[in-house]
mmCIF file of C-alpha atoms and ligand atoms in Angstrom:
data_model
loop_
_atom_site.group_PDB
_atom_site.id
_atom_site.type_symbol
_atom_site.label_atom_id
_atom_site.label_comp_id
_atom_site.label_asym_id
_atom_site.label_seq_id
_atom_site.Cartn_x
_atom_site.Cartn_y
_atom_site.Cartn_z
ATOM 1 C CA UNK W 30 -17.883 7.323 -17.899
ATOM 2 C CA UNK W 31 -14.395 8.527 -18.681
ATOM 3 C CA UNK W 32 -12.550 9.131 -15.462
ATOM 4 C CA UNK W 33 -13.454 7.980 -11.636
ATOM 5 C CA UNK W 34 -11.726 9.739 -9.141
ATOM 6 C CA UNK W 35 -11.146 7.819 -6.022
ATOM 7 C CA UNK W 36 -10.533 9.785 -2.741
ATOM 8 C CA UNK W 37 -9.822 7.958 0.456
ATOM 9 C CA UNK W 38 -10.205 10.003 3.457
ATOM 10 C CA UNK W 39 -9.623 9.485 7.040
ATOM 11 C CA UNK W 40 -9.973 12.494 9.571
ATOM 12 C CA UNK W 41 -9.430 15.212 6.834
ATOM 13 C CA UNK W 42 -12.246 17.662 7.973
ATOM 14 C CA UNK W 43 -10.311 20.696 7.166
ATOM 15 C CA UNK W 44 -8.704 19.614 4.026
ATOM 16 C CA UNK W 45 -11.547 18.017 2.121
ATOM 17 C CA UNK W 46 -13.281 21.317 1.106
ATOM 18 C CA UNK W 47 -10.148 23.079 -0.204
ATOM 19 C CA UNK W 48 -9.212 19.830 -1.802
ATOM 20 C CA UNK W 49 -12.544 19.413 -3.564
ATOM 21 C CA UNK W 50 -12.371 22.932 -4.930
ATOM 22 C CA UNK W 51 -9.107 22.322 -6.479
ATOM 23 C CA UNK W 52 -10.466 19.208 -8.049
ATOM 24 C CA UNK W 53 -13.379 21.194 -9.622
ATOM 25 C CA UNK W 54 -11.042 23.992 -10.784
ATOM 26 C CA UNK W 55 -8.831 21.442 -12.362
ATOM 27 C CA UNK W 56 -11.460 19.153 -14.058
ATOM 28 C CA UNK W 57 -13.637 21.822 -15.473
ATOM 29 C CA UNK W 58 -13.024 20.746 -18.957
ATOM 30 C CA UNK W 59 -13.058 17.060 -18.187
ATOM 31 C CA UNK W 60 -16.670 15.717 -19.121
ATOM 32 C CA UNK W 61 -18.116 12.315 -17.779
ATOM 33 C CA UNK W 62 -16.312 12.424 -14.562
ATOM 34 C CA UNK W 63 -17.436 10.689 -11.348
ATOM 35 C CA UNK W 64 -16.013 11.468 -7.787
ATOM 36 C CA UNK W 65 -15.932 8.800 -5.212
ATOM 37 C CA UNK W 66 -15.159 9.561 -1.620
ATOM 38 C CA UNK W 67 -14.343 6.882 0.894
ATOM 39 C CA UNK W 68 -14.730 7.786 4.304
ATOM 40 C CA UNK W 69 -12.514 5.422 6.093
ATOM 41 C CA UNK W 70 -14.119 5.471 9.479
ATOM 42 C CA UNK W 71 -13.199 9.061 10.249
ATOM 43 C CA UNK W 72 -13.946 10.225 13.823
ATOM 44 C CA UNK W 73 -14.015 13.906 13.330
ATOM 45 C CA UNK W 74 -16.435 15.922 10.765
ATOM 46 C CA UNK W 75 -15.183 14.516 7.468
ATOM 47 C CA UNK W 76 -18.413 13.043 6.685
ATOM 48 C CA UNK W 77 -20.290 16.179 7.608
ATOM 49 C CA UNK W 78 -17.885 18.123 5.130
ATOM 50 C CA UNK W 79 -18.385 15.625 2.331
ATOM 51 C CA UNK W 80 -22.163 16.024 2.548
ATOM 52 C CA UNK W 81 -21.745 19.693 2.315
ATOM 53 C CA UNK W 82 -19.745 19.125 -0.735
ATOM 54 C CA UNK W 83 -22.690 16.763 -2.208
ATOM 55 C CA UNK W 84 -25.108 19.378 -1.419
ATOM 56 C CA UNK W 85 -23.163 22.287 -3.053
ATOM 57 C CA UNK W 86 -22.136 20.284 -6.265
ATOM 58 C CA UNK W 87 -25.482 18.739 -6.784
ATOM 59 C CA UNK W 88 -24.972 18.767 -10.664
ATOM 60 C CA UNK W 89 -21.796 16.701 -10.374
ATOM 61 C CA UNK W 90 -21.593 13.083 -9.964
ATOM 62 C CA UNK W 91 -20.292 12.661 -6.565
ATOM 63 C CA UNK W 92 -20.711 9.446 -4.463
ATOM 64 C CA UNK W 93 -19.599 8.802 -0.979
ATOM 65 C CA UNK W 94 -18.864 5.289 0.600
ATOM 66 C CA UNK W 95 -19.145 5.638 4.276
ATOM 67 C CA UNK W 96 -17.375 2.801 5.965
ATOM 68 C CA UNK W 97 -18.596 1.391 9.310
ATOM 69 C CA UNK W 98 -15.038 1.800 10.839
ATOM 70 C CA UNK W 99 -11.477 2.503 9.850
ATOM 71 C CA UNK W 100 -10.352 -0.207 7.606
ATOM 72 C CA UNK W 101 -7.187 1.368 6.218
ATOM 73 C CA UNK W 102 -6.386 3.071 2.900
ATOM 74 C CA UNK W 103 -5.684 -0.051 1.043
ATOM 75 C CA UNK W 104 -9.303 -1.256 1.712
ATOM 76 C CA UNK W 105 -10.563 2.185 0.996
ATOM 77 C CA UNK W 106 -8.956 1.932 -2.419
ATOM 78 C CA UNK W 107 -10.257 -1.454 -3.066
ATOM 79 C CA UNK W 108 -13.868 -0.092 -2.244
ATOM 80 C CA UNK W 109 -13.351 2.708 -4.639
ATOM 81 C CA UNK W 110 -12.133 0.257 -7.499
ATOM 82 C CA UNK W 111 -14.976 -1.998 -6.939
ATOM 83 C CA UNK W 112 -17.524 0.866 -7.050
ATOM 84 C CA UNK W 113 -16.023 2.789 -9.935
ATOM 85 C CA UNK W 114 -17.266 3.049 -13.464
ATOM 86 C CA UNK W 115 -14.816 4.964 -15.429
ATOM 87 C CA UNK W 116 -12.639 3.782 -18.317
ATOM 88 C CA UNK W 117 -9.811 5.463 -16.161
ATOM 89 C CA UNK W 118 -9.713 5.305 -12.650
ATOM 90 C CA UNK W 119 -7.553 7.742 -10.518
ATOM 91 C CA UNK W 120 -6.543 7.414 -6.785
ATOM 92 C CA UNK W 121 -5.544 10.566 -4.817
ATOM 93 C CA UNK W 122 -4.929 11.662 -1.237
ATOM 94 C CA UNK W 123 -7.300 14.102 0.050
ATOM 95 C CA UNK W 124 -4.772 16.237 1.965
ATOM 96 C CA UNK W 125 -3.666 18.271 -1.014
ATOM 97 C CA UNK W 126 -0.039 16.797 -1.044
ATOM 98 C CA UNK W 127 -0.996 15.444 -4.308
ATOM 99 C CA UNK W 128 -2.211 18.038 -6.474
ATOM 100 C CA UNK W 129 -5.027 17.106 -9.076
ATOM 101 C CA UNK W 130 -3.368 18.748 -11.857
ATOM 102 C CA UNK W 131 -1.079 15.671 -12.258
ATOM 103 C CA UNK W 132 -4.137 13.567 -12.673
ATOM 104 C CA UNK W 133 -4.815 15.462 -16.082
ATOM 105 C CA UNK W 134 -1.102 14.989 -16.989
ATOM 106 C CA UNK W 135 -1.334 11.221 -16.333
ATOM 107 C CA UNK W 136 -4.767 10.856 -18.209
ATOM 108 C CA UNK W 137 -3.271 12.573 -21.062
ATOM 109 C CA UNK W 138 -0.449 10.516 -21.181
ATOM 110 C CA UNK W 139 -2.622 7.473 -21.213
ATOM 111 C CA UNK W 140 -4.763 8.594 -23.875
ATOM 112 C CA UNK W 141 -1.862 9.436 -26.119
ATOM 113 C CA UNK W 142 -0.067 6.246 -25.501
ATOM 114 C CA UNK W 143 -2.429 3.356 -25.335
ATOM 115 C CA UNK W 144 0.482 0.805 -25.175
ATOM 116 C CA UNK W 145 0.742 2.086 -21.335
ATOM 117 C CA UNK W 146 -1.989 0.646 -18.983
ATOM 118 C CA UNK W 147 -1.340 3.066 -16.162
ATOM 119 C CA UNK W 148 0.789 5.986 -15.041
ATOM 120 C CA UNK W 149 1.985 6.175 -11.448
ATOM 121 C CA UNK W 150 3.685 9.202 -9.908
ATOM 122 C CA UNK W 151 6.888 9.116 -8.080
ATOM 123 C CA UNK W 152 8.342 11.827 -5.532
ATOM 124 C CA UNK W 153 11.546 13.279 -7.399
ATOM 125 C CA UNK W 154 12.456 14.766 -3.979
ATOM 126 C CA UNK W 155 11.181 13.112 -0.628
ATOM 127 C CA UNK W 156 9.604 15.490 1.764
ATOM 128 C CA UNK W 157 10.502 13.649 4.787
ATOM 129 C CA UNK W 158 13.461 13.145 7.261
ATOM 130 C CA UNK W 159 16.788 11.578 6.109
ATOM 131 C CA UNK W 160 16.398 8.431 8.399
ATOM 132 C CA UNK W 161 12.999 7.503 6.820
ATOM 133 C CA UNK W 162 14.222 7.999 3.280
ATOM 134 C CA UNK W 163 17.272 5.914 4.233
ATOM 135 C CA UNK W 164 14.991 3.187 5.777
ATOM 136 C CA UNK W 165 12.552 3.306 2.666
ATOM 137 C CA UNK W 166 15.645 2.893 0.436
ATOM 138 C CA UNK W 167 16.634 -0.237 2.524
ATOM 139 C CA UNK W 168 13.236 -1.486 2.241
ATOM 140 C CA UNK W 169 13.127 -1.390 -1.505
ATOM 141 C CA UNK W 170 16.554 -3.038 -1.857
ATOM 142 C CA UNK W 171 15.593 -5.839 0.603
ATOM 143 C CA UNK W 172 12.349 -6.505 -0.760
ATOM 144 C CA UNK W 173 13.748 -6.767 -4.464
ATOM 145 C CA UNK W 174 16.299 -9.156 -3.377
ATOM 146 C CA UNK W 175 13.585 -11.264 -1.504
ATOM 147 C CA UNK W 176 10.595 -10.993 -3.905
ATOM 148 C CA UNK W 177 10.266 -12.140 -7.301
ATOM 149 C CA UNK W 178 7.781 -9.140 -7.936
ATOM 150 C CA UNK W 179 9.807 -5.959 -8.849
ATOM 151 C CA UNK W 180 9.054 -2.989 -6.717
ATOM 152 C CA UNK W 181 9.856 0.406 -8.167
ATOM 153 C CA UNK W 182 11.309 2.536 -5.521
ATOM 154 C CA UNK W 183 9.374 5.842 -4.474
ATOM 155 C CA UNK W 184 6.399 4.744 -6.499
ATOM 156 C CA UNK W 185 3.273 6.211 -4.808
ATOM 157 C CA UNK W 186 -0.466 5.233 -4.937
ATOM 158 C CA UNK W 187 -1.180 8.305 -6.747
ATOM 159 C CA UNK W 188 -2.032 6.679 -10.030
ATOM 160 C CA UNK W 189 -4.264 6.652 -13.182
ATOM 161 C CA UNK W 190 -5.115 3.167 -14.555
ATOM 162 C CA UNK W 191 -7.047 1.760 -17.220
ATOM 163 C CA UNK W 192 -10.067 -0.538 -16.733
ATOM 164 C CA UNK W 193 -8.350 -3.642 -17.452
ATOM 165 C CA UNK W 194 -5.757 -2.983 -14.962
ATOM 166 C CA UNK W 195 -8.488 -2.108 -12.310
ATOM 167 C CA UNK W 196 -10.444 -5.253 -12.997
ATOM 168 C CA UNK W 197 -7.275 -7.420 -12.327
ATOM 169 C CA UNK W 198 -6.672 -5.592 -9.073
ATOM 170 C CA UNK W 199 -10.388 -6.362 -8.268
ATOM 171 C CA UNK W 200 -9.608 -10.049 -8.792
ATOM 172 C CA UNK W 201 -6.813 -9.944 -6.436
ATOM 173 C CA UNK W 202 -8.824 -11.331 -3.281
ATOM 174 C CA UNK W 203 -6.313 -11.298 -0.504
ATOM 175 C CA UNK W 204 -7.183 -9.747 2.913
ATOM 176 C CA UNK W 205 -3.729 -8.504 3.585
ATOM 177 C CA UNK W 206 -3.436 -6.033 0.812
ATOM 178 C CA UNK W 207 0.022 -4.651 0.014
ATOM 179 C CA UNK W 208 -0.947 -2.173 -2.971
ATOM 180 C CA UNK W 209 2.490 -1.440 -4.145
ATOM 181 C CA UNK W 210 2.998 -5.155 -4.642
ATOM 182 C CA UNK W 211 -0.231 -5.741 -6.188
ATOM 183 C CA UNK W 212 0.288 -3.188 -8.948
ATOM 184 C CA UNK W 213 3.559 -4.805 -9.778
ATOM 185 C CA UNK W 214 2.422 -8.374 -9.568
ATOM 186 C CA UNK W 215 -0.398 -8.084 -12.113
ATOM 187 C CA UNK W 216 2.023 -6.777 -14.628
ATOM 188 C CA UNK W 217 0.797 -4.435 -17.272
ATOM 189 C CA UNK W 218 2.725 -1.385 -18.435
ATOM 190 C CA UNK W 219 3.099 1.360 -16.137
ATOM 191 C CA UNK W 220 4.702 4.791 -16.878
ATOM 192 C CA UNK W 221 6.366 6.219 -13.747
ATOM 193 C CA UNK W 222 5.897 10.306 -13.866
ATOM 194 C CA UNK W 223 7.722 12.532 -11.524
ATOM 195 C CA UNK W 224 5.808 14.872 -9.335
ATOM 196 C CA UNK W 225 6.359 17.480 -6.453
ATOM 197 C CA UNK W 226 4.911 16.366 -3.205
ATOM 198 C CA UNK W 227 3.373 19.506 -1.545
ATOM 199 C CA UNK W 228 3.115 19.825 2.401
ATOM 200 C CA UNK W 229 0.113 18.491 3.979
ATOM 201 C CA UNK W 230 -2.623 21.288 4.168
ATOM 202 C CA UNK W 231 -3.918 20.513 7.941
ATOM 203 C CA UNK W 232 -3.818 17.598 10.283
ATOM 204 C CA UNK W 233 -0.937 15.079 10.827
ATOM 205 C CA UNK W 234 -0.105 12.042 8.636
ATOM 206 C CA UNK W 235 -1.503 8.993 9.666
ATOM 207 C CA UNK W 236 2.083 7.194 9.325
ATOM 208 C CA UNK W 237 4.228 6.826 12.458
ATOM 209 C CA UNK W 238 7.721 5.349 12.172
ATOM 210 C CA UNK W 239 6.439 2.139 13.889
ATOM 211 C CA UNK W 240 3.536 1.931 11.468
ATOM 212 C CA UNK W 241 5.892 2.267 8.394
ATOM 213 C CA UNK W 242 7.960 -0.972 9.896
ATOM 214 C CA UNK W 243 4.730 -2.972 10.182
ATOM 215 C CA UNK W 244 3.881 -1.760 6.715
ATOM 216 C CA UNK W 245 7.314 -2.943 5.184
ATOM 217 C CA UNK W 246 7.162 -6.247 7.248
ATOM 218 C CA UNK W 247 3.567 -6.956 5.871
ATOM 219 C CA UNK W 248 4.878 -6.262 2.404
ATOM 220 C CA UNK W 249 7.573 -8.624 2.747
ATOM 221 C CA UNK W 250 5.498 -11.485 4.146
ATOM 222 C CA UNK W 251 2.775 -10.832 1.489
ATOM 223 C CA UNK W 252 5.097 -10.937 -1.514
ATOM 224 C CA UNK W 253 7.893 -13.295 -0.372
ATOM 225 C CA UNK W 254 8.591 -16.841 1.128
ATOM 226 C CA UNK W 255 11.986 -16.157 1.865
ATOM 227 C CA UNK W 256 11.918 -15.623 5.590
ATOM 228 C CA UNK W 257 10.386 -19.333 5.735
ATOM 229 C CA UNK W 258 13.446 -20.524 3.634
ATOM 230 C CA UNK W 259 15.829 -18.705 5.901
ATOM 231 C CA UNK W 260 15.275 -21.361 8.541
ATOM 232 C CA UNK W 261 16.355 -24.003 6.199
ATOM 233 C CA UNK W 262 19.578 -22.296 5.238
ATOM 234 C CA UNK W 263 20.492 -21.503 8.876
ATOM 235 C CA UNK W 264 19.439 -24.951 9.871
ATOM 236 C CA UNK W 265 21.728 -26.586 7.227
ATOM 237 C CA UNK W 266 24.543 -24.254 8.089
ATOM 238 C CA UNK W 267 24.439 -25.042 11.753
ATOM 239 C CA UNK W 268 24.161 -28.865 10.745
ATOM 240 C CA UNK W 269 27.170 -28.912 8.666
ATOM 241 C CA UNK W 270 29.325 -27.069 11.331
ATOM 242 C CA UNK W 271 28.166 -29.304 14.097
ATOM 243 C CA UNK W 272 29.390 -32.191 11.919
ATOM 244 C CA UNK W 273 32.708 -30.595 11.413
ATOM 245 C CA UNK W 274 32.967 -29.884 15.015
ATOM 246 C CA UNK W 275 32.154 -33.458 16.035
ATOM 247 C CA UNK W 276 34.752 -34.941 13.743
ATOM 248 C CA UNK W 277 37.022 -32.350 15.384
ATOM 249 C CA UNK W 278 36.034 -33.147 19.031
ATOM 250 C CA UNK W 279 36.429 -37.036 18.323
ATOM 251 C CA UNK W 280 39.968 -36.543 16.861
ATOM 252 C CA UNK W 281 40.929 -34.612 19.820
ATOM 253 C CA UNK W 282 39.444 -37.264 22.424
ATOM 254 C CA UNK W 283 41.327 -39.923 20.466
ATOM 255 C CA UNK W 284 44.636 -38.189 20.426
ATOM 256 C CA UNK W 285 45.171 -35.730 23.409
ATOM 257 C CA UNK W 286 41.985 -36.412 25.428
ATOM 258 C CA UNK W 287 39.469 -33.767 26.616
ATOM 259 C CA UNK W 288 39.430 -31.875 29.676
ATOM 260 C CA UNK W 289 36.054 -31.202 31.148
ATOM 261 C CA UNK W 290 35.557 -27.650 30.269
ATOM 262 C CA UNK W 291 33.412 -25.461 27.821
ATOM 263 C CA UNK W 292 30.663 -24.562 30.099
ATOM 264 C CA UNK W 293 30.281 -21.322 28.536
ATOM 265 C CA UNK W 294 30.304 -22.348 25.031
ATOM 266 C CA UNK W 295 27.578 -24.669 25.850
ATOM 267 C CA UNK W 296 25.244 -22.224 27.311
ATOM 268 C CA UNK W 297 26.168 -19.785 24.861
ATOM 269 C CA UNK W 298 25.020 -22.245 22.006
ATOM 270 C CA UNK W 299 21.801 -23.435 23.745
ATOM 271 C CA UNK W 300 20.763 -19.827 24.070
ATOM 272 C CA UNK W 301 21.803 -19.274 20.349
ATOM 273 C CA UNK W 302 19.864 -21.895 18.975
ATOM 274 C CA UNK W 303 17.098 -21.548 21.494
ATOM 275 C CA UNK W 304 16.535 -17.906 20.312
ATOM 276 C CA UNK W 305 16.978 -18.847 16.579
ATOM 277 C CA UNK W 306 14.267 -21.612 16.825
ATOM 278 C CA UNK W 307 11.912 -19.089 18.675
ATOM 279 C CA UNK W 308 12.448 -16.476 15.992
ATOM 280 C CA UNK W 309 11.663 -19.096 13.334
ATOM 281 C CA UNK W 310 8.499 -20.455 15.020
ATOM 282 C CA UNK W 311 7.446 -16.877 15.028
ATOM 283 C CA UNK W 312 7.999 -16.209 11.347
ATOM 284 C CA UNK W 313 6.161 -19.747 10.889
ATOM 285 C CA UNK W 314 3.476 -18.365 13.116
ATOM 286 C CA UNK W 315 2.925 -15.245 11.398
ATOM 287 C CA UNK W 316 2.333 -16.959 7.877
ATOM 288 C CA UNK W 317 0.127 -19.544 9.332
ATOM 289 C CA UNK W 318 -1.787 -16.739 11.173
ATOM 290 C CA UNK W 319 -2.258 -14.896 8.062
ATOM 291 C CA UNK W 320 -3.314 -18.098 6.247
ATOM 292 C CA UNK W 321 -6.129 -18.473 8.882
ATOM 293 C CA UNK W 322 -7.264 -14.894 8.243
ATOM 294 C CA UNK W 323 -7.291 -15.396 4.681
ATOM 295 C CA UNK W 324 -9.262 -18.539 5.050
ATOM 296 C CA UNK W 325 -12.066 -17.054 7.197
ATOM 297 C CA UNK W 326 -12.468 -14.805 4.004
ATOM 298 C CA UNK W 327 -14.020 -11.914 5.751
ATOM 299 C CA UNK W 328 -15.081 -8.675 3.866
ATOM 300 C CA UNK W 329 -12.158 -6.301 3.380
ATOM 301 C CA UNK W 330 -14.437 -3.461 4.289
ATOM 302 C CA UNK W 331 -18.049 -2.796 5.307
ATOM 303 C CA UNK W 332 -19.970 0.129 3.708
ATOM 304 C CA UNK W 333 -22.432 1.452 6.420
ATOM 305 C CA UNK W 334 -24.071 4.022 4.063
ATOM 306 C CA UNK W 335 -23.763 5.438 0.574
ATOM 307 C CA UNK W 336 -24.360 9.284 -0.323
ATOM 308 C CA UNK W 337 -24.506 10.553 -3.596
ATOM 309 C CA UNK W 338 -25.789 13.418 -5.787
ATOM 310 C CA UNK W 339 -29.091 12.282 -7.519
ATOM 311 C CA UNK W 340 -27.442 12.422 -10.863
ATOM 312 C CA UNK W 341 -27.818 8.732 -11.957
ATOM 313 C CA UNK W 342 -28.930 10.143 -15.416
ATOM 314 C CA UNK W 343 -25.445 11.095 -15.960
ATOM 315 C CA UNK W 344 -24.551 7.485 -16.214
ATOM 316 C CA UNK W 345 -27.164 6.881 -18.765
ATOM 317 C CA UNK W 346 -26.099 9.767 -21.010
ATOM 318 C CA UNK W 347 -22.815 8.165 -21.233
HETATM 319 N N1 UDP N 430 -6.216 7.419 4.689
HETATM 320 C C1 UDP N 430 -7.118 6.359 4.797
HETATM 321 N N2 UDP N 430 -7.243 5.579 5.793
HETATM 322 C C2 UDP N 430 -6.242 5.403 6.682
HETATM 323 C C3 UDP N 430 -5.362 6.443 6.601
HETATM 324 C C4 UDP N 430 -5.335 7.434 5.756
HETATM 325 O O1 UDP N 430 -8.103 6.491 3.899
HETATM 326 O O2 UDP N 430 -6.411 4.640 7.665
HETATM 327 C C5 UDP N 430 -6.124 8.464 3.515
HETATM 328 C C6 UDP N 430 -5.814 9.884 4.215
HETATM 329 O O3 UDP N 430 -7.009 10.571 4.320
HETATM 330 C C7 UDP N 430 -5.280 10.461 2.865
HETATM 331 C C8 UDP N 430 -4.456 9.255 2.364
HETATM 332 O O4 UDP N 430 -5.003 8.106 2.825
HETATM 333 O O5 UDP N 430 -6.065 10.919 2.037
HETATM 334 C C9 UDP N 430 -2.932 9.320 2.755
HETATM 335 O O6 UDP N 430 -2.766 9.350 4.068
HETATM 336 P P1 UDP N 430 -1.607 10.212 4.969
HETATM 337 O O7 UDP N 430 -1.544 11.678 4.303
HETATM 338 O O8 UDP N 430 -1.700 10.069 6.327
HETATM 339 O O9 UDP N 430 -0.435 9.541 4.419
HETATM 340 P P2 UDP N 430 1.012 10.186 3.698
HETATM 341 O O10 UDP N 430 0.800 11.158 2.737
HETATM 342 O O11 UDP N 430 1.730 10.783 4.787
HETATM 343 O O12 UDP N 430 1.719 9.017 2.998
HETATM 344 MG MG1 MG N 431 -0.573 12.791 2.987
#
């Protein structure tokens, strides 16, 4: 099998058919291709639409992994990687924001440059509000300072990877998956290709501002221990300053004496350090909680059903 196309979908009932028509048109010339839909617990008619596609294109290799509930795009991508057979594997959104023609470009690049293992598309111009763009920029700056893994700004999940890289990703067993980090952490050579992001065809993006913040924090905690170390640094700083202050007070007592005052200062300091301690207990708690979940080793997704065109023979031919 030459190329596997992974298509995670969550509530894309209106997009899935036009998106797939576009794929069929684009990949007419490519032989040995398998399409893998991952229905990530959609609550609308997405599955029905996929079944229609399977019926219509019965001569093509199409599979649909139907999740038992919504596990998130990260899990959907992992399921796709684990169930793919291609020498090259592409990941694409099903809302036509990413045009399939770029997959051909990426594939072409990889075939002509065997020293590269993957191509990742990045948005030249972001199609979003200035505030979101600003926060994303800050996130990349921040995480690149905190983490030893290097994060490429604006790189998307819209990628084509070779089999070696896919196998390495499958070997990353963590439950909290932050694919931007995983793609960078495993190494390999990635080429970054600009692309033009389109408007979502129908429906709404599943990302809210709050979800983005949560996602960013997840990335930082997954790929850096810096927040834990921060407690040591701040603790050390306050320890040193309290020693200096202590010396100052002793000298003051011995020379001019101390009047009883400083009530406000004491209250402020208690609140300040009480607050700081709570924050750091929270941070430690976050890491411990994650360790607890990781130790449980629960599956990252559950496939309820698999639907496919009956073209297993296409695997044998190749
Ligand atoms: N998606 C998914 N599971 C989710 C959320 C989204 O599989 O829980 C899919 C969605 O159907 C789409 C892709 O991931 O194909 C990107 O989602 P979306 O368009 O909402 O994100 P954006 O393009 O705004 O980053
Ligand atoms: Mg989208």
